[in-house]
Amino acid sequence: MRKIAIFILALVISLPLAEGKKAPVAVKKLPPTARGAVQAKEVSLVRVNVTGQPYDYFRPWQKKAPFSKRALGAVLPHGRVLVTADLVANENYVELERAESGDKTAATVVVVDYESNLALLEPSEKNFLNGLQPLDLALDTVVGDKLSAWQLEPTGALVVTEGIVTTIGMSRYPADIADFLTYRLSIPMQYRDNSYTVPLVKNNKLAALLLRFDPRTQVMDAIPAAIIAHFLKDAASPHYQGFPSLGISFFPTRDPELREYAGEDNKGAGVYITAVEPGQPAAKAGLQAGDIVVAVDGHEIDKNGNYVDDLYGKLGFGNLINGKAYVGDSLPLHILRQGKPLTINVKLEHRNEENYVVPPYNIDEPPSYYVLGGLIFQELTRQYLKEWGANWQKDAPQDFVYLDKFQSELFPEGHRHVVILSQVLPANGTIGYDDFSYLVVKKVNGKEIESLADLAEAVKTPINGFHVITTEDDPKQLELSAAEVEQEAQALQKNYGLPALQRLQ
Amino acid sequence: MQNFRLLFCVLAFFIVVAAQAQPNGEIQNSLVRITSTESEPDYRAPWNSGMIGRAVGAGFIIDGQRIMTNAHVVSNSRYLTVEHEGDPNKYPATVQFVAHDCDLALLQVQNPNFWKSMKPLQFGGIPALESTVSAYGYPIGGERMSVTTGIVSRIDFNLYTHSAIDSHLAVQISAQINPGNSGGPVLQNGQVVGVAFQGYSGDVAQGVAYMIPTPVIRRFLKDIEDGHYDRYVDLGITYFKLQNPAQRHYLGLKDDDRGVLVGTVIQAGPCAKALQQGDVLLAIDGHPIASDAFVEYEGERVQMPEVVERKFKGDSVKLDIWRNKQPITASVTLGTVWPYLMQGHSYDIRPRYVLYGGLLFQPMSLDLLEAYRISDLRIRHYFDFFVSDQLYLKHPEVIILTNILPDPTNTYLTPFRDSIVDEINGKKIGTLQDLARAFEQPADRFVVKMIGDGPPLVLDPKKVEEARERIKTRYNVPVEQNLDEQPPSRPAVASRGSI
């Protein structure tokens, strides 16, 4: 319930890239003196030009047409440049450009984290960033602070727009994995071609990075320095771990009837655990649905799920998990189980995207597929569903959206994927099957299919010369002649321009 | 059958057709204008009597002093009058039979004066393609008869939008027909060849109107001979064409272009015992089924369901089946497959509900989802897959918490809106009756578990009791529940999980 509300909010305000030059807004250009003050050290920004080429999940053997994005990167110590992960998603080529001179150099992505939407770049020329003062982080931003959005004019001149932090809270990031700490600002910023990543600066220190912006309401969400610091600390270690998670869903205990039912001790605190994701840290530590979490790491949790943060005040307790703690940390949870107090230590882990039944994102990696005699099999991923566009939740096949959304409920045992028959390429062997698409595959040649690898294995042993495909819904069964599949493989590949008939991870 | 999944009824509006006078005789003496005062149920305030509206349609006299019209002309009617040209009086009428699944109804008029100058029309057959037909009625609510002519453009199965789940034979005609008075006769050579009933709004398609052909009308008239309308019957299966050579070989079939593959067998349907997934239907009542699901029937090539369409509740049908490469036969007794009904519109019933502690519980139906414009993914899933995934076995009725009338007893419960009730105090809830009964049990508290990973909804019966009168008064609720009206022809549910 809670999840849904927040999710919808996130959708509404996701990056309006194409909004372009709507609604002229007053942009305060710094007076020459002020600008000079900053430029004396040279603005710690570089332009970042990215050519990205996403995979085409409808034709999983190919990539879509390349397109370019321009953005700004914040120069950090150790010769690195910070940008949002969105910018470098599915990149083919990344280039840094000095704003004032126009000098360019190629760059590599050192670390990218799509969940926190952050990425670190490194120029191929070591001295490329010389003369640029690296930005330190401003970790002390609170509600009411003024932050400056830094953008560049085509000439390389700095444009500064000031905004005010109106709210600091937890919100959904674009990868839709979890809520992270977010600043919300009211800011009359103008969208420019370099606005993919916009640094927000406080006293010449990096306070945040643009997450999303709605030019109509002039409301911006930004990734706080605290999340950036977490990312950088992690990135400094030899193996990037990512942000940790618990694997629970919870519900407020505002309702006195629910509190009484759950055996809460009348202090009126804590949240009700509605579900524990199997195989995830909370489940491993023994947390159960029905428990009430009253404190995390010594911070009391109120009945809405907030703790009191030293800096921000009341804040969703998710920040104690993914904002303040790291993978490998052991976090004590104080709970009530049927009224009895217990302390459970949870060893935090990061949940990799392939660790979901329906992975929430697949970026930079080619989609797997298997073409059998014209039947195209794929694994169900949210990336695939997103091919239906911004309204994918309404437009994509509804049983797939349902599978994605309720995956932990439908597959409590986890450790599997969902293989689908996504479409049929008409061929001699698929006559009569042309209308079938978007079917969940249950078995192939009598073997349960829980991954594309299972399928690849199962097709090695046809039954009496037939490949027998069993689907969850109608038509329930399809058969192909194994000999015909083999005979026609080359012709099919040639006819439809398939570089290969399969790609497995 | 697979056509029934086509729930997209947006395109059609209802119409009535007008008459071309003299080649077909004195139609004025057979045509009536029907005015219906109807009350549309309000699913959002199910305790109210609903919105009162008025509709005008056409009808015509048939043998036995009966008036035939469309079901949708008289649906939800509270008061009906009929009139005809040459008689200044309006006569009260009553519905004698109504068939919502094929959009037909019969009316009676008690006053003998009405019948004095009236002449019944006779029925003909299916008109030939491209032959001319004339449609009679009162388009756009006019008071004088109107006539339009056109040709027969197509004869095919089509969705009947009145129920939104039924597909029957329908004849497409090019005669201009307009909204306002459906139910009028379509004539050829002085005989009724159809009843005008639906078309497209002008921005979708023009010159496309549909009439109910006489096989459907005759079936209706035969069904009611025993004084009761039993609805259409159905096999309750999905089936697929068997055109793939490899699939045919795998199933051990000959290359004789015969047979369709059985997909889902609806457990609540007549074939539950006789058929199973993977069977091949070779013949129905002795008519060979081609691999594209057509059969030869009365000299014509028609879709397989047409054979069942002509049958009645309790009739049997013989099936030639190919199972495990062996021929077998089965005879099944046909009946209505009730789970489908929830996915269609219903009429002439008052919405059923239970209001408890300000929480409004209602069984899922097409009308309910439309009234609330529910887009919740889980509810949509239960609706869409209710029949095909046999969800009705566990939930003969899907009980949704549709609304909450705010009161101190339920002030924290708003997040539970649009969830589906699974159990109350450990007892599974499969029907609205179950829910009402569960809330009548003595208990210290009611723990209502919803489907999914959500928290339980906990209610204190004492507080609910205290709030009863308060809520009833504040929200003008005269009666807190309506459990009575079972949807028509739903059998007592055998598989209900409560003991």
Short mmCIF file of C-alpha atoms in Angstrom, two decimals, chain A residues 138-366:
data_model
loop_
_atom_site.label_atom_id
_atom_site.label_comp_id
_atom_site.label_asym_id
_atom_site.label_seq_id
_atom_site.Cartn_x
_atom_site.Cartn_y
_atom_site.Cartn_z
CA ALA A 138 28.77 19.42 1.94
CA LEU A 139 27.17 16.94 4.30
CA ASP A 140 25.35 19.41 6.53
CA THR A 141 22.41 20.46 4.34
CA VAL A 142 19.14 20.85 6.23
CA VAL A 143 15.66 22.02 5.32
CA GLY A 144 15.67 25.74 4.55
CA ASP A 145 19.21 25.78 3.17
CA LYS A 146 19.82 27.42 -0.15
CA LEU A 147 21.60 25.34 -2.76
CA SER A 148 22.89 26.56 -6.10
CA ALA A 149 22.35 24.58 -9.26
CA TRP A 150 25.40 24.93 -11.46
CA GLN A 151 24.94 24.90 -15.18
CA LEU A 152 27.06 26.10 -18.05
CA GLU A 153 26.30 28.48 -20.88
CA PRO A 154 27.38 27.33 -24.35
CA THR A 155 30.27 29.76 -23.91
CA GLY A 156 31.41 27.91 -20.83
CA ALA A 157 30.20 30.64 -18.48
CA LEU A 158 28.68 29.48 -15.24
CA VAL A 159 24.96 29.94 -14.64
CA VAL A 160 23.87 29.68 -11.08
CA THR A 161 20.26 29.17 -10.02
CA GLU A 162 19.45 29.22 -6.39
CA GLY A 163 16.83 26.99 -4.84
CA ILE A 164 15.66 26.23 -1.37
CA VAL A 165 15.50 22.83 0.27
CA THR A 166 11.87 22.34 1.27
CA THR A 167 11.84 18.72 2.39
CA ILE A 168 14.31 16.03 3.25
CA GLY A 169 12.87 12.56 3.25
CA MET A 170 12.96 9.11 1.76
CA SER A 171 11.78 8.67 -1.80
CA ARG A 172 11.88 6.14 -4.61
CA TYR A 173 14.89 6.37 -6.90
CA PRO A 174 14.49 5.62 -10.61
CA ALA A 175 15.62 1.99 -10.34
CA ASP A 176 12.57 1.45 -8.12
CA ILE A 177 14.38 -0.82 -5.69
CA ALA A 178 14.06 1.11 -2.48
CA ASP A 179 13.53 4.51 -0.93
CA PHE A 180 16.67 6.54 -0.46
CA LEU A 181 17.35 9.84 1.24
CA THR A 182 16.27 12.68 -1.05
CA TYR A 183 16.34 16.46 -0.95
CA ARG A 184 13.39 18.20 -2.45
CA LEU A 185 13.98 21.73 -3.65
CA SER A 186 11.93 24.52 -5.02
CA ILE A 187 14.09 25.97 -7.76
CA PRO A 188 13.38 28.06 -10.88
CA MET A 189 15.94 26.24 -12.97
CA GLN A 190 16.00 26.26 -16.73
CA TYR A 191 16.51 23.00 -18.53
CA ARG A 192 19.50 23.03 -20.80
CA ASP A 193 21.09 20.49 -23.06
CA ASN A 194 23.59 19.80 -20.37
CA SER A 195 21.04 19.16 -17.68
CA TYR A 196 21.23 15.39 -17.37
CA THR A 197 23.43 15.78 -14.37
CA VAL A 198 23.27 19.05 -12.51
CA PRO A 199 25.40 19.56 -9.40
CA LEU A 200 23.90 21.46 -6.48
CA VAL A 201 26.44 23.38 -4.55
CA LYS A 202 26.58 24.95 -1.12
CA ASN A 203 29.55 27.15 -0.17
CA ASN A 204 31.52 25.77 -3.11
CA LYS A 205 30.99 22.26 -1.88
CA LEU A 206 28.94 19.60 -3.60
CA ALA A 207 25.67 19.23 -1.67
CA ALA A 208 23.62 17.12 -4.07
CA LEU A 209 23.08 15.93 -7.63
CA LEU A 210 19.91 16.36 -9.67
CA LEU A 211 17.69 13.28 -9.53
CA ARG A 212 14.62 14.56 -11.32
CA PHE A 213 13.05 17.90 -12.09
CA ASP A 214 9.60 19.02 -13.06
CA PRO A 215 9.91 22.34 -14.93
CA ARG A 216 6.20 23.09 -14.54
CA THR A 217 6.13 22.98 -10.77
CA GLN A 218 9.85 23.78 -10.48
CA VAL A 219 10.24 21.04 -7.99
CA MET A 220 13.52 19.20 -8.02
CA ASP A 221 14.52 16.02 -6.24
CA ALA A 222 18.21 15.62 -5.61
CA ILE A 223 20.60 12.91 -4.49
CA PRO A 224 22.06 14.16 -1.20
CA ALA A 225 25.75 14.35 -0.43
CA ALA A 226 25.23 11.69 2.24
CA ILE A 227 24.25 9.16 -0.43
CA ILE A 228 27.13 10.34 -2.63
CA ALA A 229 29.53 9.90 0.28
CA HIS A 230 28.20 6.38 0.86
CA PHE A 231 28.73 5.60 -2.80
CA LEU A 232 32.24 7.06 -2.85
CA LYS A 233 33.30 5.21 0.27
CA ASP A 234 32.08 1.99 -1.24
CA ALA A 235 33.69 2.82 -4.57
CA ALA A 236 37.03 3.27 -2.84
CA SER A 237 37.03 -0.35 -1.74
CA PRO A 238 38.37 -2.97 -4.18
CA HIS A 239 34.97 -4.59 -4.68
CA TYR A 240 32.05 -2.30 -5.00
CA GLN A 241 29.28 -3.70 -2.80
CA GLY A 242 26.32 -1.43 -3.36
CA PHE A 243 23.68 -0.26 -0.94
CA PRO A 244 22.41 -2.73 1.62
CA SER A 245 18.84 -3.80 2.17
CA LEU A 246 16.86 -5.77 4.76
CA GLY A 247 14.22 -7.46 2.62
CA ILE A 248 11.08 -6.58 4.54
CA SER A 249 7.81 -4.76 3.94
CA PHE A 250 6.21 -2.91 6.80
CA PHE A 251 3.06 -1.07 7.74
CA PRO A 252 2.55 1.75 10.24
CA THR A 253 1.02 0.87 13.59
CA ARG A 254 -1.10 3.97 13.92
CA ASP A 255 -4.19 1.81 14.23
CA PRO A 256 -4.69 0.94 17.94
CA GLU A 257 -6.56 -2.24 16.97
CA LEU A 258 -3.61 -3.48 14.95
CA ARG A 259 -1.20 -2.58 17.76
CA GLU A 260 -3.24 -4.50 20.27
CA TYR A 261 -3.55 -7.46 17.94
CA ALA A 262 0.19 -7.56 17.34
CA GLY A 263 0.88 -7.43 21.08
CA GLU A 264 2.51 -4.07 21.07
CA ASP A 265 3.37 -2.85 24.57
CA ASN A 266 1.39 0.39 24.40
CA LYS A 267 4.31 2.71 23.96
CA GLY A 268 2.85 3.39 20.57
CA ALA A 269 6.05 2.81 18.67
CA GLY A 270 7.33 0.55 15.95
CA VAL A 271 6.19 -0.72 12.59
CA TYR A 272 4.40 -3.95 11.74
CA ILE A 273 6.34 -6.33 9.49
CA THR A 274 3.95 -7.49 6.78
CA ALA A 275 6.33 -9.62 4.77
CA VAL A 276 9.88 -10.92 4.97
CA GLU A 277 11.59 -11.63 1.68
CA PRO A 278 12.93 -15.21 1.74
CA GLY A 279 16.67 -15.51 1.43
CA GLN A 280 17.23 -11.86 2.26
CA PRO A 281 19.08 -10.57 5.35
CA ALA A 282 16.02 -10.07 7.58
CA ALA A 283 14.76 -13.57 6.86
CA LYS A 284 18.20 -15.07 7.42
CA ALA A 285 18.34 -13.35 10.79
CA GLY A 286 14.95 -14.76 11.74
CA LEU A 287 12.65 -11.77 11.41
CA GLN A 288 9.03 -12.79 10.84
CA ALA A 289 5.89 -11.25 9.44
CA GLY A 290 3.88 -9.94 12.38
CA ASP A 291 6.91 -8.74 14.31
CA ILE A 292 6.97 -5.12 15.37
CA VAL A 293 10.28 -3.36 14.85
CA VAL A 294 10.63 -0.81 17.66
CA ALA A 295 14.25 0.23 17.24
CA VAL A 296 17.07 -0.07 14.76
CA ASP A 297 20.66 0.29 15.86
CA GLY A 298 19.58 2.13 19.00
CA HIS A 299 17.25 4.53 17.18
CA GLU A 300 13.64 4.28 18.24
CA ILE A 301 11.17 3.84 15.42
CA ASP A 302 7.83 5.57 15.77
CA LYS A 303 4.54 4.13 14.61
CA ASN A 304 4.91 5.72 11.19
CA GLY A 305 8.31 4.16 10.65
CA ASN A 306 10.38 7.25 11.38
CA TYR A 307 13.38 7.69 13.62
CA VAL A 308 14.87 10.98 14.80
CA ASP A 309 17.95 11.77 12.76
CA ASP A 310 20.58 13.97 14.39
CA LEU A 311 20.69 16.26 11.40
CA TYR A 312 17.34 15.99 9.63
CA GLY A 313 14.94 15.22 12.47
CA LYS A 314 12.19 12.72 11.72
CA LEU A 315 13.09 10.48 8.84
CA GLY A 316 12.03 7.09 7.48
CA PHE A 317 14.05 4.34 9.15
CA GLY A 318 15.11 3.02 5.76
CA ASN A 319 17.89 5.59 5.93
CA LEU A 320 19.39 3.69 8.89
CA ILE A 321 19.71 0.71 6.58
CA ASN A 322 20.73 2.00 3.18
CA GLY A 323 21.93 5.49 4.06
CA LYS A 324 23.98 4.98 7.19
CA ALA A 325 24.94 1.33 7.14
CA TYR A 326 27.12 -0.69 4.78
CA VAL A 327 27.09 -4.19 3.39
CA GLY A 328 28.58 -6.50 5.98
CA ASP A 329 27.49 -4.36 8.94
CA SER A 330 25.59 -6.18 11.63
CA LEU A 331 22.60 -4.12 12.63
CA PRO A 332 20.68 -4.80 15.83
CA LEU A 333 16.88 -4.70 15.39
CA HIS A 334 14.79 -4.47 18.52
CA ILE A 335 11.49 -6.14 17.95
CA LEU A 336 8.36 -7.27 19.74
CA ARG A 337 7.14 -10.72 18.88
CA GLN A 338 3.65 -11.26 20.28
CA GLY A 339 4.50 -8.69 22.91
CA LYS A 340 7.85 -10.21 23.84
CA PRO A 341 10.93 -8.05 23.29
CA LEU A 342 13.73 -9.57 21.25
CA THR A 343 16.91 -8.30 19.66
CA ILE A 344 17.85 -9.64 16.27
CA ASN A 345 21.14 -8.86 14.60
CA VAL A 346 20.85 -8.60 10.87
CA LYS A 347 23.93 -8.89 8.73
CA LEU A 348 23.31 -6.53 5.86
CA GLU A 349 23.72 -7.55 2.24
CA HIS A 350 23.18 -5.99 -1.11
CA ARG A 351 20.56 -7.61 -3.28
CA ASN A 352 21.88 -7.93 -6.80
CA GLU A 353 19.43 -7.36 -9.59
CA GLU A 354 19.76 -10.91 -10.87
CA ASN A 355 18.77 -12.05 -7.40
CA TYR A 356 15.15 -11.14 -8.12
CA VAL A 357 12.70 -13.44 -9.85
CA VAL A 358 11.92 -10.55 -12.20
CA PRO A 359 15.06 -8.41 -12.22
CA PRO A 360 14.22 -4.74 -11.68
CA TYR A 361 16.82 -3.44 -14.10
CA ASN A 362 19.29 -4.81 -16.60
CA ILE A 363 21.54 -2.14 -17.94
CA ASP A 364 24.79 -2.39 -19.86
CA GLU A 365 24.23 -6.10 -20.37
CA PRO A 366 22.67 -7.72 -23.38
#
